[in-house]
Coordinates of C-alpha atoms and ligand atoms in Angstrom, one line a residue:
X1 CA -124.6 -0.1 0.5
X2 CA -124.5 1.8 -2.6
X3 CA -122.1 0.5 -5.5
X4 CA -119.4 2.5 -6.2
X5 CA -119.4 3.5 -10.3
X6 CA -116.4 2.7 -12.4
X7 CA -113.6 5.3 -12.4
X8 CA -112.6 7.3 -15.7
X9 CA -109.1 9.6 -15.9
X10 CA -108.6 12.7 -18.1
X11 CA -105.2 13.7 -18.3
X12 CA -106.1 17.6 -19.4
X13 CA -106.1 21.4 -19.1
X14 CA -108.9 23.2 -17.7
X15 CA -111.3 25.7 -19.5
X16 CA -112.2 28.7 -18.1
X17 CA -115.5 29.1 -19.7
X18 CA -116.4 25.6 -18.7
X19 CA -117.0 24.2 -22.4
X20 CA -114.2 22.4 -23.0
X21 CA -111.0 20.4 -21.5
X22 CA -111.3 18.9 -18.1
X23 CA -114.7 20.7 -17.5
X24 CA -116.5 18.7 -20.5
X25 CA -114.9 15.8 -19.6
X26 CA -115.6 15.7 -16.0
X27 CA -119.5 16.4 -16.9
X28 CA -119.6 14.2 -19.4
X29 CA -117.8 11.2 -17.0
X30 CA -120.9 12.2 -14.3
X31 CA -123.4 12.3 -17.1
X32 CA -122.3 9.0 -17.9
X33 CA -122.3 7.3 -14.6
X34 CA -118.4 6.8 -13.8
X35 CA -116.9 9.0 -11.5
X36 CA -114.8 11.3 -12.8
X37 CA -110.7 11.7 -11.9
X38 CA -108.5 14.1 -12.9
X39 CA -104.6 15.1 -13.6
X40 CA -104.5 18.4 -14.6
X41 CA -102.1 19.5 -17.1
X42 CA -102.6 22.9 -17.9
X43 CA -105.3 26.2 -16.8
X44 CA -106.1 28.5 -19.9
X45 CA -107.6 31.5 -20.2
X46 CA -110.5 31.7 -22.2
X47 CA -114.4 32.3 -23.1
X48 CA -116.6 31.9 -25.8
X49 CA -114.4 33.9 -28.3
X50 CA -110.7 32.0 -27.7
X51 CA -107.9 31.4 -25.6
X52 CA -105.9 34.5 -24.0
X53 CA -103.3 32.1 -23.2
X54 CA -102.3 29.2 -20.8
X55 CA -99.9 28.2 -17.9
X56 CA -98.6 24.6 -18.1
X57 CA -98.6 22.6 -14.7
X58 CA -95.4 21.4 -13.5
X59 CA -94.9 18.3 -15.0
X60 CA -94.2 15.9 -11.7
X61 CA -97.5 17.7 -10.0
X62 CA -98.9 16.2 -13.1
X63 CA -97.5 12.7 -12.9
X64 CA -98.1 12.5 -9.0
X65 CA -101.9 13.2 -9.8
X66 CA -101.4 10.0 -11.9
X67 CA -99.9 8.0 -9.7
X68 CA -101.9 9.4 -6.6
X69 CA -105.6 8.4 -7.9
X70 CA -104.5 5.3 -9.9
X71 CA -102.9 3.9 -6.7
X72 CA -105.2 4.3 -4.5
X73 CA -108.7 4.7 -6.3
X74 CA -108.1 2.6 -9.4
X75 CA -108.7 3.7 -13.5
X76 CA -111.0 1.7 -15.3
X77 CA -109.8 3.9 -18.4
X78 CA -108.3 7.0 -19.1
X79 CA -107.9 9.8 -21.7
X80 CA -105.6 12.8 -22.6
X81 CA -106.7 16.3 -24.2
X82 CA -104.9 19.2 -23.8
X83 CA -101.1 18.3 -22.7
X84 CA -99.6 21.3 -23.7
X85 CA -95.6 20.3 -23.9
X86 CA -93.3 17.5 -24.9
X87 CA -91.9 17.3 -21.7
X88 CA -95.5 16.5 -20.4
X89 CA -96.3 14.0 -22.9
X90 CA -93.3 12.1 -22.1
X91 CA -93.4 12.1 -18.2
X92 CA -97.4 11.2 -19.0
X93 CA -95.9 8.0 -21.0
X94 CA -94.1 6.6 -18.4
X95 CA -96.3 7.3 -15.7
X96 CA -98.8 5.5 -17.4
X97 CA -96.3 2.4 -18.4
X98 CA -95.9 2.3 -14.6
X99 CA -99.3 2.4 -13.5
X100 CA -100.7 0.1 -16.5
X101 CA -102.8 1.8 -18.5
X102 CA -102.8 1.7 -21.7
X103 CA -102.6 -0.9 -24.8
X104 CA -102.1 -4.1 -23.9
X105 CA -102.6 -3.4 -20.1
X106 CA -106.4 -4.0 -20.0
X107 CA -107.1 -0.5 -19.0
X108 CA -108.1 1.3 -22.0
X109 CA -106.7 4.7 -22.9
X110 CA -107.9 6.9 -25.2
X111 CA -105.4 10.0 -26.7
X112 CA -107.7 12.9 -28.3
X113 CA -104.6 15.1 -30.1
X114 CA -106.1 18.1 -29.3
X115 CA -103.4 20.7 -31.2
X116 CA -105.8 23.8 -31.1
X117 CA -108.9 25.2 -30.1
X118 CA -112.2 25.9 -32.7
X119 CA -111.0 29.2 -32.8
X120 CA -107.5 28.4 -34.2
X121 CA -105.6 28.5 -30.6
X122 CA -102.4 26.8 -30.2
X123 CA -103.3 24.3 -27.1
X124 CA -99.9 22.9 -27.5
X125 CA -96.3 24.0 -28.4
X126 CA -95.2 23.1 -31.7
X127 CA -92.3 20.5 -31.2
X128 CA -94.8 18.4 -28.9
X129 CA -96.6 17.1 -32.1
X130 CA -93.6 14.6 -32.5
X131 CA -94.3 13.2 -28.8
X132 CA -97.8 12.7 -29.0
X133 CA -97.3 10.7 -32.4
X134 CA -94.1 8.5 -30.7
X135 CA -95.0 8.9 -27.2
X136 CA -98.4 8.4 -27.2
X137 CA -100.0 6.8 -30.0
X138 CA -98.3 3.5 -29.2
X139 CA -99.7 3.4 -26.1
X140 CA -103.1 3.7 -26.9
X141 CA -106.3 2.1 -27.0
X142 CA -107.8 4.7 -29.3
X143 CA -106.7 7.6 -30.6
X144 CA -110.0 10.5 -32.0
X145 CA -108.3 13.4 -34.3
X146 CA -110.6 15.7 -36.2
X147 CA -109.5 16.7 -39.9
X148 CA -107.2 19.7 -38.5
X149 CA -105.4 17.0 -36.5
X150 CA -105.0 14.6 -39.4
X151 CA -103.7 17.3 -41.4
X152 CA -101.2 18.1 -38.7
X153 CA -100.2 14.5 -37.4
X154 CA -100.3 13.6 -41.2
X155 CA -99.8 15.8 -44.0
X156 CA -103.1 14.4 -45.6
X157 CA -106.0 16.8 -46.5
X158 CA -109.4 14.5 -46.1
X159 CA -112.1 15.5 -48.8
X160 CA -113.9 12.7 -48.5
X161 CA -114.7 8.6 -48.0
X162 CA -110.9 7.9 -49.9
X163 CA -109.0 10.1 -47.9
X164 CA -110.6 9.8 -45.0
X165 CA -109.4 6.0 -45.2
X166 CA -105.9 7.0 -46.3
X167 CA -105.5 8.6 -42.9
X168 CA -107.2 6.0 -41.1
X169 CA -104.5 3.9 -42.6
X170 CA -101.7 6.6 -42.0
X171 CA -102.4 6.9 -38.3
X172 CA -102.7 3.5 -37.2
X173 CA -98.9 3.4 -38.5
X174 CA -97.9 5.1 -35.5
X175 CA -98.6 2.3 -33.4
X176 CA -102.2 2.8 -31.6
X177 CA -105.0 -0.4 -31.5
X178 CA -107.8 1.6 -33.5
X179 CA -108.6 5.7 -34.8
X180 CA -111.6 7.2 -35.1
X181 CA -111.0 9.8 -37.9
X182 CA -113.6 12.3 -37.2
X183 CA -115.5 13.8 -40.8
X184 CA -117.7 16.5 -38.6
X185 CA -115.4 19.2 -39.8
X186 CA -115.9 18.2 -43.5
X187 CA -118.9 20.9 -44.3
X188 CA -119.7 20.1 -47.6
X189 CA -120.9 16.9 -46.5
X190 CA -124.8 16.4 -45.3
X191 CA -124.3 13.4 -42.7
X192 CA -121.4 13.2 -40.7
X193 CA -119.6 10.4 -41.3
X194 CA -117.2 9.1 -39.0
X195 CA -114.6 6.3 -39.8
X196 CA -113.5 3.8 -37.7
X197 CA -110.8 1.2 -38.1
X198 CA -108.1 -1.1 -36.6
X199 CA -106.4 -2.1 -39.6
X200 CA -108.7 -5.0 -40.5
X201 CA -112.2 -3.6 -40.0
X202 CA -113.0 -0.3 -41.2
X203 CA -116.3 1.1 -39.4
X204 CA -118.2 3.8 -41.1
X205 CA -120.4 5.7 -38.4
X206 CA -122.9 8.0 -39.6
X207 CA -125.0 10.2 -38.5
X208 CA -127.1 13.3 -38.8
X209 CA -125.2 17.3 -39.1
X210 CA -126.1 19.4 -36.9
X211 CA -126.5 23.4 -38.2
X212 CA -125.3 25.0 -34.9
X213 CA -122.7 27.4 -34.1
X214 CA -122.4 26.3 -30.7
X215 CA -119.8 22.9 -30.8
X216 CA -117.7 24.1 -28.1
X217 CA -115.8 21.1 -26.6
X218 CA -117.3 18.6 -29.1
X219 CA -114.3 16.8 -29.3
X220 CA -113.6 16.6 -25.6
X221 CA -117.1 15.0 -24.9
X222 CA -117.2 12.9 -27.7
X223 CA -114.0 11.3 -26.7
X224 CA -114.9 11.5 -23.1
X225 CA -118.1 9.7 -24.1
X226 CA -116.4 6.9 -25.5
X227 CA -114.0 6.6 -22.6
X228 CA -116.7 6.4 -19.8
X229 CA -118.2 3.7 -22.1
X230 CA -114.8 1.7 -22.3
X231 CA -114.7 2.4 -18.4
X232 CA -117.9 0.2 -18.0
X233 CA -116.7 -2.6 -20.3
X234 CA -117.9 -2.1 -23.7
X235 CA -115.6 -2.8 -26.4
X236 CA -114.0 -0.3 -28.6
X237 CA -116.3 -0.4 -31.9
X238 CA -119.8 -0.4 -29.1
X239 CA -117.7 2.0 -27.0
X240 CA -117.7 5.0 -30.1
X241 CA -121.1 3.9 -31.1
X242 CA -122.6 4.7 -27.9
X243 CA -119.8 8.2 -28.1
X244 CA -121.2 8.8 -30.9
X245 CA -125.3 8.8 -30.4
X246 CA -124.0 11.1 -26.9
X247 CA -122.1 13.6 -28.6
X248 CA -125.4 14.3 -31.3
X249 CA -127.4 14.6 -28.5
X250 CA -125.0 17.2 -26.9
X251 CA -125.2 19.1 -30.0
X252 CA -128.5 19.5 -30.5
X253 CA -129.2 20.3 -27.0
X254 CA -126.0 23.2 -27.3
X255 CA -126.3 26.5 -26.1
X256 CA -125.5 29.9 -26.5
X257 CA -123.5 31.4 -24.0
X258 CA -121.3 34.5 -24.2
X259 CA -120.7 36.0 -27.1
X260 CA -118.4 33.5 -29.1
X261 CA -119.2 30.0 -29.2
X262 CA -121.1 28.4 -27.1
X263 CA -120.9 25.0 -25.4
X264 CA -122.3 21.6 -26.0
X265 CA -124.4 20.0 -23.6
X266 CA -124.5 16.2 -21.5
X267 CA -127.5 17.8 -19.4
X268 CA -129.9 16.2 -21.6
X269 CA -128.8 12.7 -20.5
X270 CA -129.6 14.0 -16.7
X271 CA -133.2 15.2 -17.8
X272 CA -134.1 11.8 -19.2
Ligands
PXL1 O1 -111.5 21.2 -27.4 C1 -110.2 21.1 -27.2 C2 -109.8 21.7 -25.9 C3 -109.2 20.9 -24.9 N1 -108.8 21.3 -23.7 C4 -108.9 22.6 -23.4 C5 -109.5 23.5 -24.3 C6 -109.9 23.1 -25.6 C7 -110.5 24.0 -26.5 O2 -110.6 25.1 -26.4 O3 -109.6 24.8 -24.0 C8 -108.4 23.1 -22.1

């Protein structure tokens, strides 16, 4: 009989153009080897040059996905991208207190704060900024925001290896295990240098910068990465090490695709 693969949960809004949101992370889940399930947050409407706009999901169709594939199928970890309003952040908090996952549950959960798209997007209504930082950050295993989201979530503007500790140190205030403060956004600098830390160790991951135009859903397959990874059992600091040799793959193997930005791409791990 064939084993069935550990399970994975995003918690997200779909992509139209199939870069991004629940479409990377679904890909990413199967590229991985843990089969992907989903509670859908939002649909937007978008391609490779932005969002049009977006329709929120009714928030108890969103918990009752939660409840309906944790109950019966089981999550071996779970992650959030796009969530669109406070009033889904805080049904998603609960739901997940009752289903146990999260910190200190055993089931890993991983909150990307996705705020925005690449091409400057709101993904999320302003006065839900406050609920991911209460709301979710305490609850999680991990939380991944790039520099835009540190600056948001923060106030502080990282320009390099001092600041990018100073919001290491700033985030993990707001209650989650470890952050992964992402430096791929910082341009003037020729690796890219990601820094991870839970308070007593402070991890620096580095590795090589990509000159491509075509990083659509980076973020979402990076943290999807790391959350199939946590899925099978690896611990956090192995988990974003393995993320973190996926996602450079999936960059250098990006493509162009309309006439925006194009998507980066898990099909290499299915060619190997
Ligand atoms: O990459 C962040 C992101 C997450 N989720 C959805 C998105 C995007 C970026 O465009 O569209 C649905």
């Amino acid at each position: 009989m064939t084993v069935t693969p550990r399970t994975a949960l995003t918690i997200a809004g779909s992509d139209s153009g199939g870069g991004a949101g629940i479409q990377a992370d679904l890909r990413t889940f199967f590229a991985c080897g843990v089969h992907g399930l989903v509670a859908l947050t939002a649909v937007t409407v978008q391609n490779s040059l932005g969002v049009q706009g977006f329709a929120e999901i009714d928030t108890e169709i969103v918990t009752a996905q939660i409840k309906a594939v944790a109950g019966d199928m089981g999550v071996n970890a779970a992650k959030t991208g796009m969530l669109a309003t406070a009033d889904i952040i805080q049904a998603v908090a609960k739901t997940l207190d009752e289903v146990h996952i999260g910190h200190g549950t055993g089931v890993p959960f991983v909150v990307d704060p996705v705020a925005a798209s690449m091409t400057g997007h709101a993904l999320l209504r302003e006065e839900a900024l406050e609920a991911i930082r209460t709301e979710l950050f305490p609850r999680a295993t991990l939380i991944t925001p790039n520099l835009d989201e540190v600056r948001l979530l923060t106030g502080i503007e990282v320009t390099g290896p001092e600041t990018q500790r100073e919001a290491a140190k700033a985030l993990l205030e707001f209650g989650s295990e470890w952050v992964l403060v992402k430096g791929g956004h910082l341009e003037q600098v020729s690796d890219c240098v990601d820094l991870l830390s839970d308070g007593t160790r402070v991890i620096e991951l580095s590795g090589p910068r990509f000159h491509t135009n075509n990083t659509h859903g980076g973020g979402d397959t990076m943290a999807s990465a790391i959350t199939a990874s946590l899925a099978k059992g690896l611990d956090v600091p192995d988990a974003v090490s393995e993320g973190k040799l996926f996602i450079e793959r999936c960059v250098a193997e990006s493509y162009p695709l309309g006439a925006g930005v194009g998507p980066v791409s898990p099909f290499w791990r299915l060619k190997d």
